[in-house]
Coordinates of C-alpha atoms and ligand atoms in Angstrom, one line a residue:
M1 CA -39.4 13.2 -24.0
A2 CA -36.9 12.4 -26.4
E3 CA -34.4 9.2 -24.8
A4 CA -31.3 10.3 -22.5
K5 CA -28.6 8.8 -25.1
R6 CA -25.9 6.1 -23.7
E7 CA -22.5 7.4 -23.7
A8 CA -19.9 5.2 -22.8
V9 CA -16.8 6.6 -20.6
T10 CA -13.3 4.9 -20.9
G11 CA -10.8 5.9 -18.2
I12 CA -8.8 3.9 -15.7
G13 CA -10.5 1.3 -13.2
V14 CA -9.1 2.7 -9.6
A15 CA -11.4 0.1 -6.7
R16 CA -12.9 -3.3 -7.8
G17 CA -16.4 -3.4 -8.3
I18 CA -19.7 -1.6 -10.1
A19 CA -21.5 1.1 -8.9
I20 CA -24.7 2.5 -10.1
G21 CA -26.5 6.2 -9.7
R22 CA -27.2 9.1 -10.3
A23 CA -25.3 11.2 -12.3
H24 CA -24.5 14.9 -10.3
L25 CA -21.5 17.5 -12.2
L26 CA -19.1 19.5 -10.9
A27 CA -18.8 22.7 -12.0
P28 CA -15.0 23.3 -13.1
S29 CA -12.8 22.9 -10.5
E30 CA -10.5 25.7 -11.3
L31 CA -11.6 28.8 -10.3
E32 CA -11.6 32.6 -11.4
V33 CA -9.1 33.8 -10.5
R34 CA -9.4 38.0 -9.4
Q35 CA -5.7 39.4 -10.1
V36 CA -5.6 42.7 -9.1
A37 CA -3.3 45.2 -8.0
I38 CA -3.2 46.8 -4.6
E39 CA -2.0 50.0 -2.9
R40 CA 0.8 50.1 -0.9
R41 CA -1.7 50.3 2.1
D42 CA -3.9 47.5 1.6
V43 CA -1.0 44.5 1.2
V44 CA -1.6 43.8 5.4
H45 CA -4.4 43.4 5.0
E46 CA -5.0 41.3 1.7
I47 CA -1.8 39.5 3.9
A48 CA -4.2 38.7 6.9
R49 CA -6.7 37.7 4.4
L50 CA -4.5 35.4 2.8
T51 CA -3.8 34.2 6.7
R52 CA -7.4 34.0 7.6
A53 CA -8.0 31.5 4.2
F54 CA -5.2 29.4 5.7
A55 CA -6.7 29.3 8.9
A56 CA -10.4 27.9 7.5
V57 CA -8.8 25.5 5.8
R58 CA -6.3 23.8 8.5
D59 CA -9.2 24.2 10.7
E60 CA -11.3 22.8 8.3
L61 CA -8.7 19.5 7.7
D62 CA -8.1 19.1 11.1
E63 CA -11.8 18.8 12.0
L64 CA -12.4 16.4 9.0
R65 CA -9.4 14.3 10.7
S66 CA -10.7 14.3 14.2
G67 CA -14.0 13.3 12.8
I68 CA -12.4 10.2 10.7
A69 CA -13.9 6.6 12.7
P70 CA -11.5 4.6 14.1
D71 CA -12.0 1.9 11.5
A72 CA -11.1 3.8 8.6
P73 CA -8.2 3.2 6.2
N74 CA -4.6 4.4 7.3
E75 CA -4.3 6.1 3.7
V76 CA -7.1 8.5 5.0
R77 CA -5.8 9.8 7.6
A78 CA -2.7 9.7 5.8
F79 CA -3.5 11.9 2.7
L80 CA -5.0 14.3 5.4
D81 CA -2.1 14.8 7.6
L82 CA -0.6 15.8 3.3
H83 CA -2.8 18.0 2.7
R84 CA -2.4 19.5 5.7
L85 CA 2.2 19.2 5.5
I86 CA 1.6 20.9 2.0
L87 CA -0.9 23.3 3.6
E88 CA 2.1 24.5 6.0
D89 CA 4.9 24.0 3.7
A90 CA 6.5 27.9 3.2
L91 CA 6.7 27.6 -0.3
L92 CA 2.7 28.2 -0.1
S93 CA 2.4 30.0 2.6
E94 CA 5.7 32.1 2.9
A95 CA 6.4 33.2 -0.4
P96 CA 3.0 34.3 -1.8
R97 CA 3.5 37.0 1.3
D98 CA 5.8 38.3 0.0
L99 CA 4.7 38.1 -2.9
I100 CA 1.9 40.7 -1.9
R101 CA 4.7 42.8 0.0
T102 CA 7.1 43.1 -3.0
R103 CA 4.9 42.6 -6.3
L104 CA 1.9 44.3 -5.3
M105 CA -0.6 41.3 -6.0
N106 CA -4.0 40.1 -4.5
A107 CA -3.6 37.5 -2.1
E108 CA -5.2 35.0 -5.0
W109 CA -2.8 36.7 -7.8
A110 CA -0.1 36.1 -5.8
L111 CA -0.9 32.2 -4.5
T112 CA -1.9 31.0 -7.7
I113 CA 1.7 32.5 -9.4
Q114 CA 3.3 30.1 -6.7
L115 CA 0.9 27.3 -7.3
E116 CA 2.2 27.8 -10.7
E117 CA 5.9 27.6 -9.5
V118 CA 5.5 24.9 -7.2
C119 CA 3.6 22.3 -10.2
R120 CA 6.6 24.0 -12.4
Q121 CA 9.3 21.9 -9.9
F122 CA 6.9 19.1 -9.7
E123 CA 6.6 18.4 -13.5
A124 CA 10.3 18.8 -13.9
I125 CA 10.2 15.6 -11.3
D126 CA 11.2 12.3 -13.5
D127 CA 8.9 9.6 -11.1
E128 CA 5.4 9.5 -11.9
Y129 CA 4.5 9.0 -8.3
L130 CA 5.8 12.3 -7.4
R131 CA 4.9 13.8 -10.4
E132 CA 1.3 13.6 -9.2
R133 CA 1.9 15.1 -6.4
S134 CA 1.7 18.3 -8.1
T135 CA -2.6 17.1 -8.4
D136 CA -2.5 17.5 -3.5
V137 CA -0.9 20.9 -4.2
R138 CA -3.7 21.8 -6.7
Q139 CA -6.3 20.9 -4.5
V140 CA -5.4 22.4 -1.4
V141 CA -4.5 25.6 -2.9
E142 CA -8.1 25.6 -4.3
R143 CA -8.9 25.2 -0.9
V144 CA -7.7 27.8 0.2
L145 CA -8.8 30.0 -2.8
N146 CA -11.8 29.0 -2.2
A147 CA -11.5 30.2 1.6
L148 CA -10.2 33.7 0.0
S149 CA -13.5 33.7 -2.1
E150 CA -15.9 33.0 -0.4
G151 CA -14.7 33.0 3.2
T152 CA -15.5 29.6 4.4
P153 CA -13.9 26.8 2.4
T154 CA -16.4 25.5 -0.2
R155 CA -17.9 21.8 -0.3
V156 CA -18.7 20.4 -3.1
A157 CA -22.3 22.1 -4.3
L158 CA -24.7 19.7 -4.3
P159 CA -27.9 18.0 -6.6
K160 CA -31.5 19.3 -4.6
K161 CA -33.2 16.1 -4.6
L162 CA -32.3 12.0 -5.0
A163 CA -35.4 9.9 -4.7
A164 CA -35.2 8.6 -2.1
G165 CA -32.9 5.0 -2.1
E166 CA -31.0 5.8 -5.2
R167 CA -27.3 7.2 -4.6
L168 CA -24.5 9.5 -6.2
V169 CA -22.2 9.2 -8.7
L170 CA -20.0 12.0 -8.4
V171 CA -18.3 13.6 -11.9
A172 CA -16.0 16.0 -12.1
R173 CA -13.1 17.0 -13.7
D174 CA -10.7 16.1 -10.5
L175 CA -11.6 15.6 -6.7
A176 CA -9.8 16.0 -3.7
P177 CA -9.2 13.5 -0.7
A178 CA -11.1 15.5 1.2
D179 CA -14.3 16.4 -0.8
V180 CA -14.2 12.0 -0.9
L181 CA -14.2 12.0 2.6
H182 CA -16.7 14.9 3.6
L183 CA -19.3 13.4 0.8
K184 CA -18.1 9.3 2.4
D185 CA -19.9 11.1 5.8
R186 CA -22.3 13.3 5.0
A187 CA -25.7 11.1 6.2
D188 CA -28.4 12.1 3.8
L189 CA -26.0 10.9 0.5
D190 CA -25.1 7.9 -0.5
L191 CA -22.2 8.2 -2.3
A192 CA -22.2 5.2 -5.7
G193 CA -18.6 5.7 -6.6
F194 CA -17.0 8.9 -9.4
V195 CA -15.9 9.3 -12.5
T196 CA -13.0 12.6 -12.2
E197 CA -10.9 13.9 -15.9
L198 CA -8.0 14.0 -14.8
G199 CA -5.9 11.6 -12.3
G200 CA -3.7 8.5 -12.6
P201 CA -3.5 5.2 -11.0
T202 CA -1.6 6.6 -8.7
S203 CA -3.1 10.1 -7.9
H204 CA -4.6 10.1 -3.8
T205 CA -8.4 10.2 -4.6
A206 CA -7.6 7.0 -6.6
I207 CA -5.6 5.6 -3.5
L208 CA -8.3 6.3 -0.7
A209 CA -11.3 5.3 -2.8
R210 CA -9.1 1.5 -3.4
S211 CA -8.8 1.5 0.6
L212 CA -12.7 2.5 0.6
G213 CA -13.7 0.2 -1.2
L214 CA -15.5 3.3 -3.8
P215 CA -15.7 1.9 -7.5
A216 CA -13.9 4.8 -9.0
I217 CA -13.2 5.4 -12.3
V218 CA -10.3 8.3 -13.1
G219 CA -8.7 10.2 -16.1
A220 CA -12.2 10.1 -17.9
D221 CA -11.5 12.8 -20.9
G222 CA -14.8 14.3 -21.7
A223 CA -16.6 12.8 -18.7
R224 CA -18.4 16.5 -18.0
A225 CA -19.4 17.0 -22.2
R226 CA -20.9 13.6 -22.1
I227 CA -22.6 13.0 -18.9
A228 CA -25.4 15.0 -17.7
E229 CA -26.5 16.0 -14.6
G230 CA -28.7 13.5 -13.2
D231 CA -28.2 10.9 -15.8
V232 CA -28.4 7.5 -14.5
V233 CA -24.4 6.1 -14.2
V234 CA -22.8 3.1 -13.9
I235 CA -19.5 2.8 -13.3
D236 CA -17.8 -0.8 -14.1
A237 CA -14.5 -0.4 -12.6
D238 CA -13.5 -3.7 -13.7
A239 CA -13.9 -2.8 -17.0
D240 CA -12.0 0.7 -17.1
L241 CA -15.6 2.0 -18.1
V242 CA -19.1 4.3 -17.5
I243 CA -22.0 3.6 -19.0
A244 CA -24.4 6.8 -19.2
N245 CA -27.8 6.5 -19.9
P246 CA -27.5 2.4 -19.8
T247 CA -29.4 -0.3 -21.7
E248 CA -32.3 -1.6 -19.6
D249 CA -30.7 -5.0 -20.7
E250 CA -27.6 -3.7 -19.6
L251 CA -28.8 -2.1 -16.5
H252 CA -30.4 -5.4 -15.5
E253 CA -26.9 -7.5 -16.2
F254 CA -25.3 -4.9 -14.0
R255 CA -27.8 -4.8 -11.0
R256 CA -27.7 -8.9 -11.3
R257 CA -23.7 -8.1 -11.3
S258 CA -23.8 -6.0 -8.0
R259 CA -25.8 -7.9 -6.2
A260 CA -23.5 -10.8 -6.7
E261 CA -20.4 -8.3 -5.5
A262 CA -22.2 -8.1 -2.4
E263 CA -23.2 -10.9 -1.6
H264 CA -20.0 -12.5 -2.2
R265 CA -17.9 -9.5 0.3
S266 CA -20.4 -11.0 2.3
Q267 CA -19.9 -14.4 2.4
L268 CA -15.9 -13.1 2.7
R269 CA -16.4 -11.6 6.3
R270 CA -18.3 -14.4 7.2
L271 CA -15.2 -15.9 6.6
K272 CA -13.2 -13.9 9.0
G273 CA -13.8 -16.1 12.5
K274 CA -13.0 -19.7 10.3
L275 CA -9.6 -21.3 10.7
A276 CA -8.3 -21.7 7.3
R277 CA -8.6 -25.2 6.3
T278 CA -8.3 -26.9 3.4
R279 CA -11.3 -29.4 1.4
D280 CA -9.5 -32.0 3.1
G281 CA -8.8 -30.8 6.5
I282 CA -5.1 -29.2 6.2
P283 CA -5.0 -26.7 8.2
I284 CA -3.0 -23.5 6.9
D285 CA -2.0 -20.0 8.4
L286 CA -2.9 -16.9 6.6
L287 CA -0.7 -14.1 7.9
A288 CA -0.2 -11.0 7.3
N289 CA 3.4 -8.5 6.3
I290 CA 3.1 -5.3 8.0
E291 CA 5.0 -2.2 7.9
L292 CA 3.8 0.4 10.3
P293 CA 2.9 -0.7 14.0
R294 CA 0.0 0.2 13.7
D295 CA -1.0 -2.2 10.2
A296 CA -1.2 -4.6 13.1
R297 CA -4.9 -3.0 13.1
D298 CA -5.6 -4.2 9.4
A299 CA -3.8 -7.7 10.1
L300 CA -6.2 -8.2 13.3
E301 CA -9.0 -7.3 10.8
A302 CA -8.8 -9.5 8.7
G303 CA -8.3 -12.5 10.7
A304 CA -4.5 -13.0 10.4
D305 CA -3.1 -16.1 12.2
G306 CA 0.1 -13.6 13.1
I307 CA 2.5 -11.8 11.4
G308 CA 4.4 -13.7 8.6
L309 CA 7.2 -10.8 8.0
F310 CA 7.1 -7.1 9.9
R311 CA 9.2 -4.6 7.0
S312 CA 10.7 -3.4 10.4
E313 CA 12.9 -0.4 8.2
F314 CA 10.3 1.5 7.2
L315 CA 10.8 2.5 10.7
F316 CA 14.5 3.5 9.1
M317 CA 13.3 5.3 6.3
D318 CA 11.8 9.2 5.2
R319 CA 13.9 10.3 8.6
D320 CA 17.3 12.2 9.5
D321 CA 17.9 9.9 12.4
L322 CA 17.9 6.7 13.8
P323 CA 15.3 5.3 15.7
S324 CA 16.6 4.1 18.8
E325 CA 16.8 0.5 20.5
D326 CA 13.3 2.3 23.2
E327 CA 11.5 3.8 20.0
Q328 CA 12.0 0.2 18.3
F329 CA 11.4 -1.2 21.4
E330 CA 7.5 0.4 21.4
A331 CA 7.2 -0.2 18.2
Y332 CA 7.9 -4.1 18.1
A333 CA 6.0 -4.0 21.2
K334 CA 3.1 -2.9 20.4
V335 CA 2.4 -5.0 17.3
A336 CA 3.6 -8.5 19.5
R337 CA 1.0 -7.0 22.0
A338 CA -1.8 -5.8 19.3
M339 CA -1.2 -9.7 18.7
K340 CA -2.2 -11.0 21.4
G341 CA 0.5 -14.2 21.9
K342 CA -0.1 -15.1 18.2
P343 CA 3.3 -15.0 16.4
V344 CA 4.6 -12.1 15.5
V345 CA 8.1 -12.3 12.5
I346 CA 10.2 -9.1 12.5
R347 CA 12.2 -9.1 9.6
T348 CA 15.7 -7.3 10.7
L349 CA 17.2 -3.8 8.5
D350 CA 16.5 -5.0 4.8
I351 CA 17.7 -0.8 3.7
G352 CA 19.4 -0.7 1.1
A353 CA 18.2 -1.0 -3.2
D354 CA 14.6 0.2 -3.5
K355 CA 14.8 1.0 0.5
V356 CA 17.6 4.1 0.8
L357 CA 17.6 6.2 4.8
T358 CA 18.3 10.0 3.8
E359 CA 21.7 11.4 3.3
T360 CA 21.8 12.5 6.8
A361 CA 20.6 8.9 8.7
R362 CA 23.7 7.3 7.0
E363 CA 26.3 10.4 7.3
S364 CA 24.9 9.7 11.4
L365 CA 25.8 5.5 11.0
G366 CA 29.6 6.6 10.0
M367 CA 29.1 5.6 6.2
G368 CA 30.6 9.3 5.1
R369 CA 30.8 11.0 2.3
G370 CA 33.5 9.2 0.3
A371 CA 31.6 6.4 -0.2
P372 CA 29.8 6.3 -4.3
R373 CA 26.3 7.6 -4.3
P374 CA 24.6 6.5 -5.6
E375 CA 25.1 2.7 -5.8
S376 CA 25.9 2.0 -9.8
N377 CA 24.3 -1.6 -8.1
P378 CA 22.1 -1.7 -4.9
A379 CA 19.8 -5.0 -5.9
L380 CA 23.3 -6.5 -5.7
G381 CA 25.2 -4.4 -2.8
L382 CA 25.6 -3.7 0.1
R383 CA 21.7 -4.2 1.3
A384 CA 19.1 -6.6 4.0
I385 CA 22.3 -8.6 5.9
R386 CA 25.3 -7.3 4.3
Y387 CA 23.9 -4.2 5.1
C388 CA 23.1 -4.9 8.9
L389 CA 27.4 -6.4 8.9
A390 CA 28.4 -3.4 8.6
Y391 CA 27.0 -1.4 10.7
P392 CA 27.0 -3.9 14.1
D393 CA 25.5 -1.0 16.4
L394 CA 22.9 -0.4 14.0
F395 CA 21.8 -4.2 14.3
L396 CA 22.7 -5.0 18.0
T397 CA 20.1 -1.8 18.4
Q398 CA 17.9 -3.3 16.8
L399 CA 18.0 -7.4 18.1
R400 CA 18.4 -5.7 21.4
A401 CA 14.9 -4.1 20.9
I402 CA 13.7 -7.0 19.1
L403 CA 14.4 -9.7 22.0
R404 CA 12.6 -6.9 25.1
A405 CA 9.5 -7.5 22.3
S406 CA 9.5 -10.7 23.1
E407 CA 9.3 -10.9 26.4
V408 CA 5.4 -9.1 25.4
G409 CA 4.7 -11.9 22.4
T410 CA 5.4 -14.8 20.3
V411 CA 8.1 -13.3 18.7
R412 CA 10.7 -13.9 16.1
I413 CA 13.5 -12.9 13.8
L414 CA 14.0 -12.9 10.2
I415 CA 16.8 -12.0 8.8
P416 CA 16.7 -10.9 4.4
M417 CA 18.9 -12.1 1.5
L418 CA 21.4 -15.0 2.7
A419 CA 23.0 -16.7 0.7
H420 CA 26.2 -17.5 2.2
V421 CA 26.1 -20.2 6.2
H422 CA 28.3 -17.3 7.7
E423 CA 26.0 -14.6 7.5
I424 CA 23.7 -17.5 9.5
E425 CA 26.5 -18.0 12.0
Q426 CA 27.3 -13.9 11.7
A427 CA 23.9 -12.9 12.6
A428 CA 23.3 -15.5 15.7
A429 CA 26.6 -14.7 17.1
F430 CA 25.3 -10.5 17.1
V431 CA 21.8 -12.5 18.7
A432 CA 24.0 -13.7 21.5
R433 CA 25.6 -10.6 22.4
A434 CA 22.6 -8.9 21.8
K435 CA 21.2 -11.3 24.5
E436 CA 24.2 -11.2 26.4
Q437 CA 23.8 -7.0 26.4
L438 CA 20.2 -7.0 27.9
K439 CA 21.6 -9.0 30.3
E440 CA 23.7 -7.2 31.7
R441 CA 20.8 -4.9 32.1
K442 CA 18.9 -7.2 33.5
L443 CA 15.7 -6.9 30.8
K444 CA 14.1 -10.0 30.6
Y445 CA 13.7 -11.3 26.9
D446 CA 12.7 -14.8 25.3
A447 CA 15.6 -16.5 25.2
R448 CA 14.4 -19.2 23.1
I449 CA 13.0 -16.6 20.4
Q450 CA 13.4 -18.7 17.3
L451 CA 16.0 -17.2 14.6
G452 CA 14.7 -17.4 11.2
G453 CA 15.7 -16.6 7.5
M454 CA 14.9 -15.4 3.7
I455 CA 15.7 -17.9 0.9
E456 CA 15.0 -14.8 -2.0
V457 CA 18.9 -15.6 -3.7
P458 CA 19.3 -18.9 -5.3
A459 CA 22.9 -19.0 -3.7
A460 CA 20.8 -19.9 -0.3
A461 CA 17.7 -21.6 -1.9
L462 CA 20.8 -24.0 -3.1
S463 CA 22.2 -24.3 -0.2
L464 CA 19.2 -25.7 2.1
P465 CA 20.8 -28.6 3.2
E466 CA 23.5 -26.9 4.8
F467 CA 20.7 -23.6 5.8
V468 CA 17.7 -26.0 7.4
Q469 CA 20.2 -27.0 10.1
R470 CA 20.4 -23.3 11.3
L471 CA 17.7 -22.1 10.8
K472 CA 14.2 -22.5 13.2
F473 CA 11.6 -21.1 10.0
L474 CA 12.2 -20.2 6.3
S475 CA 10.6 -17.7 4.8
I476 CA 10.5 -17.2 0.8
G477 CA 10.8 -13.9 -0.7
T478 CA 9.4 -14.4 -3.5
N479 CA 9.6 -10.3 -5.0
D480 CA 13.7 -10.7 -5.0
L481 CA 13.9 -14.7 -5.6
I482 CA 12.2 -13.6 -9.1
Q483 CA 14.8 -11.0 -9.6
Y484 CA 18.2 -12.9 -8.3
T485 CA 17.1 -15.6 -10.6
L486 CA 16.0 -13.9 -13.4
A487 CA 18.5 -11.5 -13.2
I488 CA 16.0 -8.9 -13.4
D489 CA 15.7 -5.4 -11.8
R490 CA 12.2 -5.5 -10.2
T491 CA 12.6 -1.3 -9.7
D492 CA 13.5 -1.3 -14.1
S493 CA 9.9 -1.3 -15.4
S494 CA 12.2 -1.9 -18.9
V495 CA 12.7 -4.9 -18.0
A496 CA 9.4 -5.3 -15.8
H497 CA 8.1 -8.1 -18.8
L498 CA 10.9 -10.4 -18.7
Y499 CA 10.0 -10.9 -14.7
D500 CA 7.9 -13.2 -14.2
Q501 CA 6.5 -15.6 -11.8
M502 CA 5.9 -18.7 -13.5
H503 CA 9.7 -19.5 -15.2
P504 CA 9.9 -22.8 -14.6
A505 CA 13.7 -21.8 -12.6
V506 CA 11.9 -19.8 -10.1
L507 CA 8.9 -22.4 -9.5
R508 CA 11.7 -25.2 -9.1
L509 CA 13.5 -23.2 -6.5
I510 CA 10.5 -22.9 -4.5
A511 CA 9.3 -26.4 -4.4
Q512 CA 12.2 -27.9 -3.4
T513 CA 12.5 -24.8 -0.9
I514 CA 9.2 -26.3 0.6
R515 CA 10.3 -29.4 0.7
A516 CA 13.5 -28.9 1.9
G517 CA 11.6 -27.3 4.7
V518 CA 9.1 -30.1 5.0
K519 CA 11.6 -32.7 5.4
A520 CA 14.1 -30.7 8.1
R521 CA 10.3 -30.3 10.2
I522 CA 10.7 -27.0 10.0
P523 CA 8.1 -24.3 9.2
V524 CA 8.0 -22.8 5.6
S525 CA 6.3 -19.5 4.7
V526 CA 5.7 -17.5 1.4
C527 CA 5.5 -13.4 1.8
G528 CA 6.6 -12.3 -1.4
E529 CA 4.4 -10.8 -3.3
L530 CA 2.7 -14.2 -5.2
A531 CA 1.2 -15.6 -1.9
G532 CA -1.5 -13.7 -2.0
E533 CA -2.5 -13.9 -5.3
L534 CA -5.5 -16.5 -6.2
E535 CA -4.6 -17.8 -9.1
M536 CA -0.8 -19.1 -7.5
T537 CA -3.6 -20.3 -4.2
E538 CA -3.4 -24.3 -6.1
L539 CA -0.2 -24.5 -6.4
L540 CA 1.8 -23.4 -3.8
L541 CA -0.7 -25.5 -1.5
G542 CA 0.5 -28.5 -4.6
M543 CA 4.0 -27.6 -3.8
G544 CA 2.9 -28.7 0.3
L545 CA 2.9 -24.8 1.4
R546 CA 1.5 -24.3 4.8
Q547 CA 2.0 -20.8 5.3
F548 CA 1.0 -17.8 3.7
S549 CA 2.3 -14.8 4.6
M550 CA 0.2 -11.3 2.4
H551 CA -0.9 -8.4 2.5
P552 CA -3.9 -8.3 4.7
S553 CA -6.7 -7.8 2.2
Q554 CA -6.0 -10.4 0.3
I555 CA -6.2 -12.7 3.7
L556 CA -10.2 -13.6 3.5
P557 CA -10.0 -13.9 -0.5
V558 CA -7.2 -16.8 0.0
K559 CA -9.1 -18.6 2.3
E560 CA -12.4 -18.2 0.2
R561 CA -10.2 -20.7 -2.1
L562 CA -8.2 -22.6 0.0
F563 CA -11.7 -24.1 1.7
E564 CA -12.6 -25.6 -2.0
L565 CA -9.3 -27.1 -3.2
S566 CA -7.8 -30.4 -1.5
F567 CA -4.2 -30.9 -0.8
K568 CA -4.0 -33.6 -2.1
D569 CA -5.6 -32.7 -5.0
S570 CA -3.6 -29.9 -5.7
G571 CA 0.0 -31.7 -5.4
R572 CA -1.2 -33.6 -8.5
F573 CA -1.4 -30.5 -9.9
A574 CA 2.3 -29.4 -8.8
G575 CA 3.5 -31.9 -10.0
R576 CA 2.4 -31.6 -13.5
V577 CA 2.8 -27.9 -13.6
L578 CA 6.7 -28.6 -11.9
R579 CA 7.2 -30.8 -15.6
M580 CA 5.9 -28.2 -17.6
S581 CA 8.6 -25.7 -19.1
D582 CA 6.1 -23.2 -21.0
P583 CA 5.4 -20.3 -18.8
M584 CA 2.9 -19.2 -21.5
K585 CA 1.0 -22.4 -21.1
I586 CA 2.2 -22.4 -16.7
R587 CA 0.1 -19.2 -16.6
H588 CA -2.8 -20.4 -19.1
V589 CA -3.0 -23.8 -17.0
L590 CA -3.6 -21.8 -13.3
Q591 CA -6.1 -19.8 -14.5
R592 CA -7.9 -22.2 -16.7
E593 CA -7.4 -24.6 -13.0
M594 CA -9.7 -20.4 -11.5
Q595 CA -12.6 -20.9 -13.3
P596 CA -15.4 -21.9 -12.9
A597 CA -14.5 -21.4 -8.8
A598 CA -15.9 -24.6 -7.1
P599 CA -18.8 -23.4 -3.9
A600 CA -17.3 -22.1 -1.3
V601 CA -17.4 -24.9 2.2
L602 CA -19.0 -21.6 4.0
Q603 CA -20.3 -23.5 6.7
Ligands
PEP701 C1 10.5 -10.4 -1.0 O1 11.5 -10.2 -1.6 O2 9.4 -11.3 -1.3 C2 9.9 -10.1 0.7 C3 8.9 -10.4 1.4 O3 10.5 -8.7 -0.2 P1 10.3 -7.4 0.2 O4 9.4 -7.1 -0.7 O5 10.7 -6.0 1.4 O6 12.1 -7.0 -0.5
MG702 MG1 12.5 -9.4 -0.3

């Protein structure tokens, strides 16, 4: 028998790691759509078929959603909810009915005509993420078409048999998140990963793969032509590569790497219950950044020492009304209770720039139609504390809600985007006023609640002596500190290459903020993205940082890194780096430090 040909296909790796399994090819997902002109007397029947098909898909999605394990990542629910919303949208559920009625088309035809119309609208959108949502619409429509053709929504056809212990790698033109979930849930199958010809890094299937930790390659053009059913397939998501029928040597090497990865993951899990400390015994707080109350579960799951940044503005976005004091209180109290006494730092509303309220919500604040929209320079405009000071009721409502939540846990208030001392003083006066209002209503709060400030504008980093006198803690928002120090809009891709955290000006501002906090004996944390970047851990530690706040998924890897590092040696290392002036060289030195990793202190 001829040996199967080795094939390598490239794409975009969307979850890390190696997957090895047998290929199963899925038939093209576009369906043959029957196009039939119907008689007027068949209109009712055709509409009823469409209604039944929608109902079948609705039931299927509901069933899937109710079966989601409580510890499944949030994205799993979110994607099913989105597909459910798309299904309910009048553009898909109503418009085809009109087409059946007025143009006498069969249900399938009407539905695909409408699908093309909706996709055309999506294609005109500038934003890549939103443009990609047309894929979700297509996936939902395909489920309805399947239901129309067979009465029930079809699930992907599976290979007849896999040898015991063999894993499956799906190779498809496209996969819907619901398909991935179906397969992941099946007890008789072990899904190792998948390869799709369509999709980009921000497609929902890709995001889902990432949150499930399932190695996958999307955008692998021509994969189904080059990989055959039953081929042994290796997905190397780190190298954006799929290999069908690898050589014996390759397979051996991939198996070794896959075992090493599994071993590393289980080592990381073992670190969960351990307090983070350096090799020379200095304790470090590893805190989580969260956006919604339900994210507190991820923080606990990762063993966070508290919430270092609750981005409260996410409670205010994507809605036309503003959350009431009670609604906010419930949200903050939920997190405070979940964290069981561990600190919860709630950042007051950081609205403005890239985080906006809806037009209707803005109007309810009385901003009026006269205000120039969009602002010509929103990152430098009415944002964060400036916004709150401009809308006293909005600010007071939030402060009262935070204060009330301080009764049920260890809650702290963090003010974003401070640049002036008078902003701290005004914020403190607002807190005092909110306390009085609660006192009048005989409601309880923690009278000694701490007020902290974000250092994310160079003016703040250069006013530290005044700031540390007035604040109980500092949190360095490096995402914005980089933007404002280097005059680079963090949302503008045309200057993204200049957004450089290794710029000595940025590193010096971070170092001097940490130093000022240590000197004044007030805690300082870093809560921007770089707190979770492993190559930055040694440098930040060396600058004297004792609190790192990051996305929950980064907590265990950073903890592992800290166990390898000595506080003392890191200090010397940071001293050397801070004397360097070339960002390229700094990056090179930091990367060199990362390898080879010293054995972790796991016991
Ligand atoms: C920051 O600027 O670093 C930060 C943590 O705040 P955000 O990213 O929400 O602006
Ligand atoms: Mg910020």
